[in-house]
Amino acid sequence: MPVVIHTLQARDWQGSVSTFGVIEAFEEVSIAAELSGTVSAVHVREGDRVSAGQLLLELDPQKRRLAAQRAEQALQRSRTALQEARLKLKRRSDLAERESVSREVLDTAQLAVDSAAAAYQQALASHRLAQRELADTQLYSPTDGLVDVRAVEVGEPVQAGAALITLQAVHGLRVHTWVSEADVLHIRPGNTATVGVSGLAGKTYAAQVQWVGVNADPQTGNFPVKLILEDAASALRPGMTARVALAATRMPDVLLLPEDALVDRQRRRVVFVVENGVARQREPLLAAG
């Protein structure tokens, strides 16, 4: 076998690490009922993409609408009663200045105003509660996302606090991937990457390393890495398998070995270094290339 001798020179190096990962949402959002009721309309299906502020689901509003109407009427009555009590107090006060009424009559008028004011505040609180409960019969999306779970159908009764719809928020997507023990040494937060998915052949998306795990998976020995997709296209969805090319940390003044200089010896990769005309075996510290 012919022997080829390579002369190595130090130079700056930045390799890459190729791996696979899974696209995931930054957060999962559960849409829960604020009150009990019967589902009267569901406007989305599983897999639908929704926008922040979009109406997702409605509970039967009839009972709450009637309660809101009664609360509105009670508020109007209490407002009128308070206005009348204040008018009477003013009249009594004017008469008191001319000493035409007793102090007792004036105190009674003041008590009537205080009582009417308290009744008005109570009616106002009841009115606000009734309006809020009526509004709570309509459930809106708090974020852009994908409908992951739709747990109810029209006509079903639900209890307050029950999760009805689950969204995967897509205002940001990230990729969860894993790298080997050798490769993790060269991956740092802030390193760039490109991401592709099999269903979108030829398309790649820019990403940046957000986090590098410090503990290896006990089963595989690989380390978790999470990347932020900088420009997540609408075609990307949580759960998709991603091809990831991670840029390793730039290293100055390193020796670059040709691939054919590496030789397998007892499950180790070694090179032979010529010293004084003799080839001596060495085990180099390898980085991702």
Phi, psi and omega in degrees: 000126181293146180254131178245130180256126177254137173263119185268144176232144179283138178203163176293146185219140170217106180269193178218157179239124179258133181204180177240154179208188181233131176285134180221159178281154176295325182206156175252132184244125179260126178262113185244153177286136176276343181210165179282154179169188179246133181292124180255339179200140173234122190259002181225160175238164177298134182097346179292144172268130183236160179250156176302131181090358181282138178289125183256317191205151178228141170261154180304118186269358191303310183297318180289328178293318177296319179296321178294322178294317178296320179294324177295317179295318179296323179295319179296318180296317181291326177295318179295317179297321179293318178299318180294319180296319178294323178295317178297319179297320179297318179297316179297321180295320178298319179292324181296327178296332178262009179059036179268345177230158181279165177297326180297318179296320180294318179297322179296320179295322179293319177298323179295321177295314180300317180295318180293323179294319178295318178296323179294316180298321178294318179294323179295317178296318178296322179295316179296319178297316180296320178294320180293318179294324176295317178295327182288354175285350176247126183251126184246157177283129179278353185204164169291139181184186177243138178285114181268316181225131170242106192267000184224162175233164178300135179095349181280139173281145178228155179256153177301134180092350181287134177285123184254323181221139176244130180248146167261111183294133181239020172293345173203139175241153175223170180241131176255118182225180182221144177228160184286170179300322180290320184284328186296336179294341185249010180249129180228152172304136183101341176299146181273165179202162170239145185231137175225160177231150186296329182285349180235068185301135178087348180261135175231156184230139180287143179215166179220139180293124180264322190204141176237123182293152180257349180243132180281153173294126184296338181276317186255338185080002180271157182254138180284144176223136177241136182237144174268128172282119187284332181218076184288117179285158181295340180285340181280139182224149175303140180099345178291145175278133185243142168267128187238131172243107184265131173281125179283163179296134180294134180237127180275149171053058175246155178271127181260122181266134169296146181302323184284356176278345181274135182235137178278125177223108177051054178065017175238152177255121185233166172231165176246125181253130180277118177233116181055039176082002181245132178278117181245139183283134176224148176254107184282156171276112187263143173242164179297143182240000000 
